[in-house]
Coordinates of C-alpha atoms (C1' of nucleotides) in Angstrom, one line a residue:
Chain A
M12 CA -38.8 15.7 28.1
V13 CA -39.1 13.2 25.4
D14 CA -41.6 11.1 27.4
D15 CA -43.4 14.3 28.3
H16 CA -44.2 14.9 24.7
R17 CA -45.2 11.4 24.1
Q18 CA -47.5 11.4 27.1
R19 CA -49.1 14.7 26.0
I20 CA -49.7 13.3 22.5
L21 CA -51.2 10.1 23.8
L22 CA -53.5 12.0 26.2
A23 CA -54.5 14.3 23.4
A24 CA -55.1 11.4 21.1
A25 CA -57.4 9.9 23.7
R26 CA -59.4 13.1 24.1
V27 CA -59.9 13.5 20.3
Y28 CA -60.6 9.9 19.7
A29 CA -63.3 9.8 22.5
V30 CA -65.2 12.5 20.8
Q31 CA -64.5 12.0 17.1
G32 CA -63.7 8.4 16.7
W33 CA -61.0 6.8 14.7
R34 CA -61.7 8.4 11.4
G35 CA -62.4 11.8 13.0
A36 CA -59.2 11.7 15.1
T37 CA -57.1 13.2 12.5
T38 CA -53.4 13.8 12.9
R39 CA -54.0 17.5 12.6
R40 CA -56.6 17.6 15.4
I41 CA -54.5 15.4 17.7
A42 CA -51.4 17.6 17.2
E43 CA -53.4 20.8 17.8
E44 CA -55.0 19.3 20.9
A45 CA -51.5 18.3 22.2
G46 CA -50.0 21.7 21.3
V47 CA -47.2 20.1 19.2
N48 CA -46.4 20.2 15.5
E49 CA -48.1 17.5 13.4
V50 CA -44.8 16.3 12.2
T51 CA -43.6 15.4 15.7
L52 CA -46.6 13.0 16.0
F53 CA -45.3 11.0 13.0
R54 CA -41.6 11.3 14.2
Q55 CA -42.6 9.8 17.6
F56 CA -45.1 7.2 16.6
G57 CA -44.5 6.6 13.0
S58 CA -48.2 6.6 11.9
K59 CA -51.6 7.5 13.0
E60 CA -52.5 3.8 13.3
A61 CA -49.5 3.1 15.7
L62 CA -50.4 6.0 17.8
L63 CA -54.1 5.2 18.2
D64 CA -53.2 1.6 18.8
L65 CA -50.7 2.5 21.6
M66 CA -53.2 4.9 23.0
M67 CA -55.9 2.3 23.2
H68 CA -53.7 -0.3 24.8
E69 CA -52.5 2.2 27.3
C70 CA -56.1 3.1 28.2
S71 CA -57.1 -0.4 28.7
R72 CA -54.3 -0.9 31.0
I73 CA -55.8 1.3 33.6
D74 CA -57.5 -0.6 36.3
E75 CA -58.9 1.9 38.7
A76 CA -61.6 -0.5 40.0
A77 CA -62.1 -0.7 43.6
I78 CA -61.2 -4.0 45.1
L79 CA -63.7 -6.5 46.5
P80 CA -62.5 -7.9 49.8
R81 CA -61.5 -11.4 49.9
E82 CA -63.4 -12.0 53.2
P83 CA -66.9 -10.7 52.8
S84 CA -68.2 -9.1 55.8
E85 CA -71.0 -7.0 54.6
P86 CA -72.0 -8.0 51.1
G87 CA -74.6 -5.4 50.4
A88 CA -72.3 -2.5 51.4
E89 CA -69.1 -4.0 49.8
L90 CA -70.9 -4.8 46.6
L91 CA -72.6 -1.3 46.4
H92 CA -69.1 0.2 46.9
W93 CA -67.5 -1.8 44.2
V94 CA -70.5 -1.4 41.8
S95 CA -70.3 2.4 42.3
A96 CA -66.6 2.5 41.7
H97 CA -67.0 0.3 38.6
H98 CA -69.8 2.5 37.3
A99 CA -67.9 5.7 37.9
G100 CA -64.9 4.3 36.0
L101 CA -67.0 3.2 33.1
S102 CA -68.9 6.5 33.2
G103 CA -65.7 8.5 33.0
R104 CA -64.6 6.5 29.9
R105 CA -68.0 6.5 28.4
A106 CA -67.3 8.3 25.2
M107 CA -64.1 6.3 24.5
V108 CA -65.7 2.9 25.2
R109 CA -68.6 3.8 22.8
Q110 CA -66.0 4.7 20.1
M111 CA -64.0 1.5 20.7
M112 CA -67.3 -0.5 20.5
S113 CA -68.2 0.9 17.3
D114 CA -64.7 0.5 15.8
A115 CA -64.8 -3.1 16.9
E116 CA -66.5 -3.8 13.6
E117 CA -63.4 -2.8 11.6
R118 CA -60.7 -3.1 14.1
P119 CA -61.1 -6.0 16.4
D120 CA -58.3 -4.7 18.7
A121 CA -60.5 -1.8 19.7
G122 CA -63.1 -4.3 20.9
H123 CA -60.6 -6.2 22.9
C124 CA -59.6 -3.0 24.7
A125 CA -63.2 -2.2 25.5
A126 CA -63.8 -5.6 26.8
H127 CA -60.7 -5.9 28.9
N128 CA -61.9 -3.9 31.9
A129 CA -65.2 -5.5 31.8
S130 CA -63.8 -9.0 31.7
T131 CA -61.5 -8.5 34.7
A132 CA -64.2 -6.8 36.7
A133 CA -66.5 -9.7 36.0
A134 CA -63.8 -12.1 37.1
H135 CA -63.4 -10.2 40.4
L136 CA -67.1 -10.3 40.9
R137 CA -67.3 -14.1 40.2
E138 CA -64.6 -14.6 42.7
Y139 CA -66.4 -12.6 45.3
V140 CA -69.5 -14.8 44.8
V141 CA -67.4 -17.8 45.4
Q142 CA -66.2 -16.3 48.7
L143 CA -69.6 -15.5 49.5
R144 CA -70.7 -19.0 49.1
R145 CA -67.6 -20.2 51.0
H146 CA -68.4 -18.1 53.9
G147 CA -72.0 -19.2 54.2
W148 CA -73.7 -16.1 52.9
V149 CA -75.5 -17.9 50.2
L150 CA -78.3 -20.3 51.0
A151 CA -77.2 -23.5 49.4
G152 CA -79.5 -26.1 48.2
D153 CA -81.8 -23.5 46.7
E154 CA -83.7 -23.7 43.5
I155 CA -81.0 -21.5 42.1
T156 CA -78.8 -23.3 39.7
P157 CA -75.1 -22.5 39.1
T158 CA -75.9 -21.3 35.6
E159 CA -78.3 -18.8 37.2
V160 CA -75.7 -17.6 39.5
R161 CA -73.3 -17.1 36.6
A162 CA -76.1 -15.3 34.7
A163 CA -76.6 -13.0 37.7
V164 CA -73.0 -11.9 37.4
T165 CA -73.4 -10.9 33.8
L166 CA -76.9 -9.5 34.5
L167 CA -75.4 -7.1 37.1
M168 CA -72.3 -6.3 35.0
G169 CA -74.5 -5.8 32.0
A170 CA -76.9 -3.6 33.8
V171 CA -74.1 -1.4 35.2
F172 CA -72.4 -1.2 31.8
A173 CA -75.7 -0.2 30.1
D174 CA -76.4 2.3 32.9
A175 CA -73.0 3.9 32.5
M176 CA -73.3 4.1 28.6
N177 CA -76.8 5.1 28.2
R178 CA -78.0 7.2 31.2
D179 CA -77.1 10.3 29.6
I180 CA -78.9 9.6 26.3
M181 CA -81.8 7.7 27.6
P182 CA -83.7 9.9 30.2
M183 CA -86.8 7.8 29.6
L184 CA -85.2 4.8 30.9
Y185 CA -83.0 6.2 33.7
T186 CA -85.4 8.3 35.6
E187 CA -84.3 7.4 39.2
P188 CA -81.1 8.8 40.8
L189 CA -78.0 6.9 40.2
D190 CA -77.3 6.0 43.7
D191 CA -80.8 4.5 44.4
T192 CA -80.5 2.6 41.2
L193 CA -77.2 1.0 42.0
R194 CA -78.4 0.1 45.5
A195 CA -81.3 -1.5 44.0
Y196 CA -79.3 -3.3 41.4
V197 CA -77.0 -4.8 44.3
R198 CA -80.1 -5.8 46.2
I199 CA -81.8 -7.5 43.4
F200 CA -78.5 -9.3 42.5
L201 CA -78.0 -10.6 46.1
R202 CA -81.5 -11.8 46.1
G203 CA -81.0 -13.3 42.7
I204 CA -78.1 -15.5 44.0
G205 CA -80.0 -16.4 47.0
A206 CA -78.3 -14.3 49.5
P207 CA -80.6 -12.9 52.2
K208 CA -80.3 -9.2 53.4
E209 CA -79.6 -10.2 56.9
P210 CA -76.4 -11.8 57.7
V211 CA -76.8 -15.7 57.6
A212 CA -76.2 -17.3 60.9
L213 CA -72.6 -18.3 60.7
R214 CA -72.6 -22.0 60.3
E215 CA -69.1 -23.2 61.4
R216 CA -67.2 -24.6 58.6
T217 CA -69.7 -24.3 55.9
V218 CA -66.7 -24.6 53.7
D219 CA -66.4 -28.3 54.4
R220 CA -69.8 -29.1 53.5
L221 CA -69.6 -27.1 50.2
P222 CA -66.3 -28.0 48.7
S223 CA -65.4 -25.5 46.0
S224 CA -65.1 -28.1 43.4
T225 CA -68.9 -28.4 43.2
F226 CA -69.0 -24.8 42.3
P227 CA -68.3 -24.1 38.6
F228 CA -66.3 -20.9 39.3
S229 CA -62.6 -21.7 38.6
V230 CA -61.4 -18.2 38.4
Chain B
M24 CA -89.5 2.7 -9.7
V25 CA -88.5 6.0 -8.1
D26 CA -89.3 4.8 -4.5
D27 CA -87.6 1.6 -5.4
H28 CA -84.3 3.6 -6.0
R29 CA -84.7 5.5 -2.8
Q30 CA -85.4 2.5 -0.8
R31 CA -82.5 0.7 -2.3
I32 CA -80.3 3.6 -1.4
L33 CA -81.6 3.9 2.2
L34 CA -81.0 0.2 2.7
A35 CA -77.5 0.4 1.3
A36 CA -76.8 3.5 3.4
A37 CA -77.9 1.5 6.5
R38 CA -75.6 -1.4 5.7
V39 CA -72.5 0.8 5.0
Y40 CA -73.2 3.0 8.1
A41 CA -73.7 0.0 10.4
V42 CA -70.1 -1.1 9.5
Q43 CA -68.2 2.1 8.8
G44 CA -70.0 4.6 10.8
W45 CA -70.9 8.2 9.8
R46 CA -67.5 9.4 8.4
G47 CA -66.8 6.0 6.9
A48 CA -70.1 5.9 5.1
T49 CA -68.9 7.9 2.1
T50 CA -71.3 8.7 -0.8
R51 CA -69.2 6.7 -3.1
R52 CA -69.5 3.5 -0.9
I53 CA -73.2 3.9 -0.4
A54 CA -73.8 4.4 -4.1
E55 CA -71.7 1.3 -5.0
E56 CA -73.5 -0.8 -2.3
A57 CA -76.9 0.4 -3.8
G58 CA -75.6 -0.3 -7.4
V59 CA -76.5 3.3 -8.3
N60 CA -74.6 6.2 -9.7
E61 CA -73.3 8.5 -6.9
V62 CA -75.0 11.4 -8.5
T63 CA -78.3 9.8 -8.2
L64 CA -77.8 9.8 -4.4
F65 CA -77.4 13.6 -4.3
R66 CA -80.3 14.3 -6.7
Q67 CA -82.7 12.1 -4.5
F68 CA -81.6 13.2 -1.1
G69 CA -79.7 16.5 -1.6
S70 CA -76.8 15.7 0.7
K71 CA -75.1 12.9 2.5
E72 CA -76.3 14.4 5.9
A73 CA -79.9 14.4 4.7
L74 CA -79.7 10.9 3.4
L75 CA -78.2 9.5 6.7
D76 CA -80.6 11.4 8.8
L77 CA -83.6 10.1 7.0
M78 CA -82.1 6.6 7.1
M79 CA -81.6 6.7 10.9
H80 CA -85.1 7.9 11.4
E81 CA -86.5 5.2 9.3
C82 CA -84.5 2.7 11.1
S83 CA -85.8 3.8 14.6
R84 CA -89.4 3.6 13.3
I85 CA -89.1 -0.1 13.1
D86 CA -90.8 -1.6 16.0
E87 CA -90.6 -5.3 15.7
A88 CA -90.6 -6.1 19.4
A89 CA -93.0 -8.9 20.5
I90 CA -96.0 -7.6 22.5
L91 CA -96.4 -8.3 26.2
P92 CA -100.0 -9.5 26.9
R93 CA -102.4 -7.0 28.7
E94 CA -103.6 -9.9 31.0
P95 CA -100.6 -11.8 32.4
S96 CA -101.2 -15.5 32.6
E97 CA -97.8 -17.0 32.7
P98 CA -95.3 -14.2 33.6
G99 CA -92.1 -16.4 33.3
A100 CA -93.0 -17.6 29.8
E101 CA -94.4 -14.4 28.6
L102 CA -91.4 -12.3 29.8
L103 CA -88.9 -14.9 28.3
H104 CA -90.6 -14.6 25.0
W105 CA -90.7 -10.9 25.0
V106 CA -87.1 -10.6 26.2
S107 CA -85.9 -13.1 23.6
A108 CA -87.6 -11.1 20.9
H109 CA -86.2 -7.9 22.2
H110 CA -82.7 -9.3 22.4
A111 CA -83.0 -10.7 18.9
G112 CA -84.1 -7.4 17.6
L113 CA -81.2 -5.5 19.4
S114 CA -78.8 -8.2 18.3
G115 CA -79.7 -7.8 14.7
R116 CA -79.3 -4.1 14.9
R117 CA -76.1 -4.4 17.0
A118 CA -73.6 -2.8 14.6
M119 CA -75.9 0.1 13.8
V120 CA -76.8 0.8 17.4
R121 CA -73.1 0.8 18.3
Q122 CA -72.4 3.4 15.5
M123 CA -75.3 5.5 16.6
M124 CA -74.1 5.6 20.2
S125 CA -70.7 6.6 19.2
D126 CA -72.2 9.2 16.9
A127 CA -74.3 10.6 19.8
E128 CA -71.3 12.7 20.9
E129 CA -71.3 14.8 17.8
R130 CA -74.8 14.2 16.5
P131 CA -77.4 14.0 19.2
D132 CA -80.0 12.9 16.8
A133 CA -78.2 9.7 16.4
G134 CA -78.4 9.1 20.2
H135 CA -82.1 9.9 20.0
C136 CA -82.7 7.1 17.4
A137 CA -80.7 4.6 19.4
A138 CA -82.6 5.4 22.5
H139 CA -86.1 5.2 20.9
N140 CA -86.5 1.5 20.8
A141 CA -85.2 0.9 24.2
S142 CA -87.4 3.7 25.7
T143 CA -90.6 2.2 24.2
A144 CA -89.6 -1.3 25.3
A145 CA -89.0 -0.2 28.7
A146 CA -92.4 1.5 28.8
H147 CA -94.0 -1.8 27.8
L148 CA -92.2 -3.7 30.5
R149 CA -93.2 -1.1 33.1
E150 CA -96.8 -1.4 31.9
Y151 CA -96.6 -5.2 32.2
V152 CA -95.3 -4.9 35.7
V153 CA -98.3 -2.8 36.6
Q154 CA -100.6 -5.4 35.2
L155 CA -98.7 -8.1 37.1
R156 CA -99.3 -6.2 40.3
R157 CA -102.9 -5.5 39.4
H158 CA -103.6 -9.2 38.9
G159 CA -102.0 -10.2 42.1
W160 CA -98.8 -11.8 40.7
V161 CA -96.6 -9.6 42.9
L162 CA -96.3 -10.2 46.7
A163 CA -97.4 -6.7 48.0
G164 CA -96.3 -5.3 51.2
D165 CA -92.8 -6.7 50.8
E166 CA -89.6 -5.0 51.6
I167 CA -89.4 -4.1 47.9
T168 CA -89.8 -0.4 47.2
P169 CA -91.4 1.0 44.2
T170 CA -88.0 2.5 43.4
E171 CA -86.5 -0.9 43.5
V172 CA -89.1 -2.2 41.1
R173 CA -88.4 0.7 38.7
A174 CA -84.6 -0.2 39.0
A175 CA -85.5 -3.8 38.3
V176 CA -86.9 -2.7 35.0
T177 CA -83.9 -0.7 34.0
L178 CA -81.7 -3.7 35.4
L179 CA -83.4 -6.2 33.1
M180 CA -83.4 -3.8 30.1
G181 CA -79.8 -2.8 30.7
A182 CA -78.6 -6.4 31.0
V183 CA -80.5 -7.4 27.7
F184 CA -79.1 -4.4 25.9
A185 CA -75.5 -5.2 27.2
D186 CA -75.9 -8.8 26.2
A187 CA -76.9 -7.9 22.7
M188 CA -74.2 -5.4 22.3
N189 CA -71.3 -7.2 24.0
R190 CA -71.9 -11.0 23.7
D191 CA -69.8 -11.1 20.4
I192 CA -66.9 -9.3 21.7
M193 CA -66.7 -10.3 25.4
P194 CA -66.5 -14.1 25.4
M195 CA -65.1 -13.9 28.9
L196 CA -68.2 -12.5 30.2
Y197 CA -70.8 -14.3 28.2
T198 CA -69.8 -18.0 28.6
E199 CA -73.2 -19.4 29.0
P200 CA -75.7 -20.1 26.1
L201 CA -77.9 -17.3 25.3
D202 CA -81.1 -19.1 26.0
D203 CA -80.1 -20.1 29.5
T204 CA -78.9 -16.6 30.3
L205 CA -82.0 -15.0 29.1
R206 CA -84.0 -17.5 31.1
A207 CA -82.0 -16.6 34.2
Y208 CA -82.4 -12.9 33.7
V209 CA -86.1 -13.3 33.6
R210 CA -86.2 -15.4 36.8
I211 CA -83.9 -13.0 38.7
F212 CA -86.0 -10.2 37.5
L213 CA -89.2 -11.8 38.7
R214 CA -87.6 -12.7 42.0
G215 CA -86.4 -9.1 42.3
I216 CA -89.9 -7.5 42.1
G217 CA -91.3 -10.0 44.4
A218 CA -93.1 -12.3 42.0
P219 CA -92.9 -16.1 43.0
K220 CA -92.2 -18.7 40.4
E221 CA -95.5 -20.3 41.1
P222 CA -98.7 -18.7 40.4
V223 CA -99.9 -16.8 43.3
A224 CA -103.2 -17.9 44.8
L225 CA -105.7 -15.7 42.9
R226 CA -106.9 -13.4 45.5
E227 CA -110.3 -12.0 44.3
R228 CA -110.1 -8.3 43.4
T229 CA -106.7 -7.6 44.7
V230 CA -107.1 -4.6 42.5
D231 CA -109.4 -2.8 45.0
R232 CA -107.1 -3.3 47.9
L233 CA -104.1 -2.0 45.7
P234 CA -105.3 1.0 43.8
S235 CA -103.0 1.8 40.9
S236 CA -102.5 5.4 42.2
T237 CA -100.3 4.1 45.0
F238 CA -98.0 2.7 42.2
P239 CA -95.8 5.2 40.6
F240 CA -96.0 3.8 37.1
S241 CA -98.2 6.1 35.1
V242 CA -97.2 4.8 31.6
Chain C
dA25 C1' -16.2 23.8 20.7
dC26 C1' -18.5 20.2 18.4
dT27 C1' -21.7 16.6 17.8
dT28 C1' -26.1 14.6 18.4
dG29 C1' -30.8 14.5 18.6
dC30 C1' -35.3 16.4 19.0
dG31 C1' -38.6 19.7 17.6
dG32 C1' -40.8 23.5 14.9
dC33 C1' -41.9 25.4 10.3
dA34 C1' -43.1 25.6 5.5
dA35 C1' -44.1 23.2 1.5
dG36 C1' -45.7 19.5 -1.1
dT37 C1' -47.3 14.6 -2.1
dA38 C1' -51.1 11.6 -3.8
dA39 C1' -55.5 10.0 -2.5
dT40 C1' -60.0 10.8 -0.9
dC41 C1' -63.9 13.7 0.6
dA42 C1' -68.6 15.9 -0.6
dC43 C1' -70.6 17.8 -4.2
dT44 C1' -71.4 20.0 -9.1
dT45 C1' -72.0 20.4 -14.0
dG46 C1' -73.1 19.1 -18.9
dC47 C1' -74.7 15.8 -21.7
dA48 C1' -76.7 11.4 -23.5
dT49 C1' -80.0 7.8 -22.6
dT50 C1' -84.3 5.8 -21.3
dA51 C1' -89.0 5.1 -20.2
dA52 C1' -93.4 6.7 -19.2
dC53 C1' -97.2 9.6 -20.4
dA54 C1' -99.6 12.9 -23.5
Chain D
dT12 C1' -95.0 11.4 -31.6
dG13 C1' -93.3 14.8 -28.6
dT14 C1' -92.5 16.1 -23.7
dT15 C1' -90.9 15.2 -19.4
dA16 C1' -88.6 13.5 -15.6
dA17 C1' -85.1 10.3 -13.7
dT18 C1' -80.8 8.2 -14.4
dG19 C1' -76.0 7.2 -16.1
dC20 C1' -71.5 8.8 -17.2
dA21 C1' -67.4 11.7 -17.4
dA22 C1' -65.1 15.3 -15.6
dG23 C1' -64.0 18.7 -12.3
dT24 C1' -64.5 21.6 -8.0
dG25 C1' -62.0 22.9 -3.6
dA26 C1' -61.2 21.0 0.9
dT27 C1' -59.2 17.5 3.7
dT28 C1' -56.7 13.2 4.5
dA29 C1' -52.1 10.8 6.0
dC30 C1' -47.6 11.3 5.4
dT31 C1' -42.9 13.2 3.7
dT32 C1' -39.0 16.3 2.9
dG33 C1' -35.6 19.8 3.9
dC34 C1' -34.0 23.3 6.8
dC35 C1' -33.3 25.6 10.9
dG36 C1' -32.9 26.4 16.0
dC37 C1' -31.9 24.8 20.4
dA38 C1' -30.3 22.4 24.5
dA39 C1' -27.5 18.6 26.4
dG40 C1' -23.3 15.6 26.5
dT41 C1' -18.5 15.0 25.2

DNA sequence: ACTTGCGGCAAGTAATCACTTGCATTAACA
DNA sequence: TGTTAATGCAAGTGATTACTTGCCGCAAGT
């Protein structure tokens, strides 16, 4: 019963905050949205700041992102699935992420919460690229530098982030359907890191010839 | 003198708004920042809403973006220069853009202002790609579809946008220096639309064999 | 039956919000 | 020199802010 109330208030706070931001998320509005008395809010959480801080941390704990397989078998399809899931997650939290990023100027903690998901997702993608390389999906010895591979990761992550954040308010930029766009993102990304569309002829033990230490991805 | 006051107030409003957002940009703080009596603000602009609306429209009028040449001669360098300028512009307005995007939920006009620069920049880039193709810099007849080229534009724009917005609060994602990253963005973009690094052998009048009508970029 | 604790309700706190009014000052222009 | 328009200053408007206090009802545990 107790936790039920706390949860309801936290969810209400998240909804109000996503639309109205920190200053607009008044204790009155949150209480009204939760269907509780305003005083209950203070008795449960102490202050507005404590409540919103907790809410933001709870929100950033959610990791609903799809998982990239450890052993790549179909990079294009796997990446598309993962990117779609990541985009969907970001898109669903769009309003809240926007508020957090604007609050980052005054409340660094909000920025941290907004960055958390993106950071872990980027780490997953980096690890996946390492595996791609390990399993011979990436043409080694290219003119593609390790820095460029790292940049390709932030390029893809950034493009998906911007797409999720801006597609609704920039119709001039995002004219093509979401599906086609994400598919193209993935294709360009794979081309960018030197992975051909067709499966590379499986060279046996490419791993031995490309020790992971030469690759600058530790995590 | 009069315009001097108005300008000072508008600039002060922009500074305060960029940090504190709409609700945080109180008339008191703006007047104090401008070194003007609070009443002057109301006598000049009528209301807080009128002042901030005007300020946002003035801000979105500024088009400091570098210009992409009509006749591409060195795509890599030209694009890098343009992307750097675009990133610098966005980066300088970072705080304000973030506030506008969070206000977009309640004040659609703020969203429009935030979208304006990105939209015109994207139009420029699209036009440049058309010119690239016209002058034979792009390998035609590839497996690269027009939709993919369009997506490449939004990919690059989105990545630069995200980089400018998030680099300061996501150190885990943006570990490489800005210059190297932008350079890599451009290289991957060019590879993504099928433009090789080295200048293509100038085929005479490729234009005739590739009428622009087959290319879906009208603007 | 009695305690304990949680929640609703009504009221009130000082601070801040956007905005207004009246009056004195100042500087330009006639 | 007189007029006019813009500004500063002091004060005050009602609304809203976060937060507190005191009292009462209710349900569960002992």
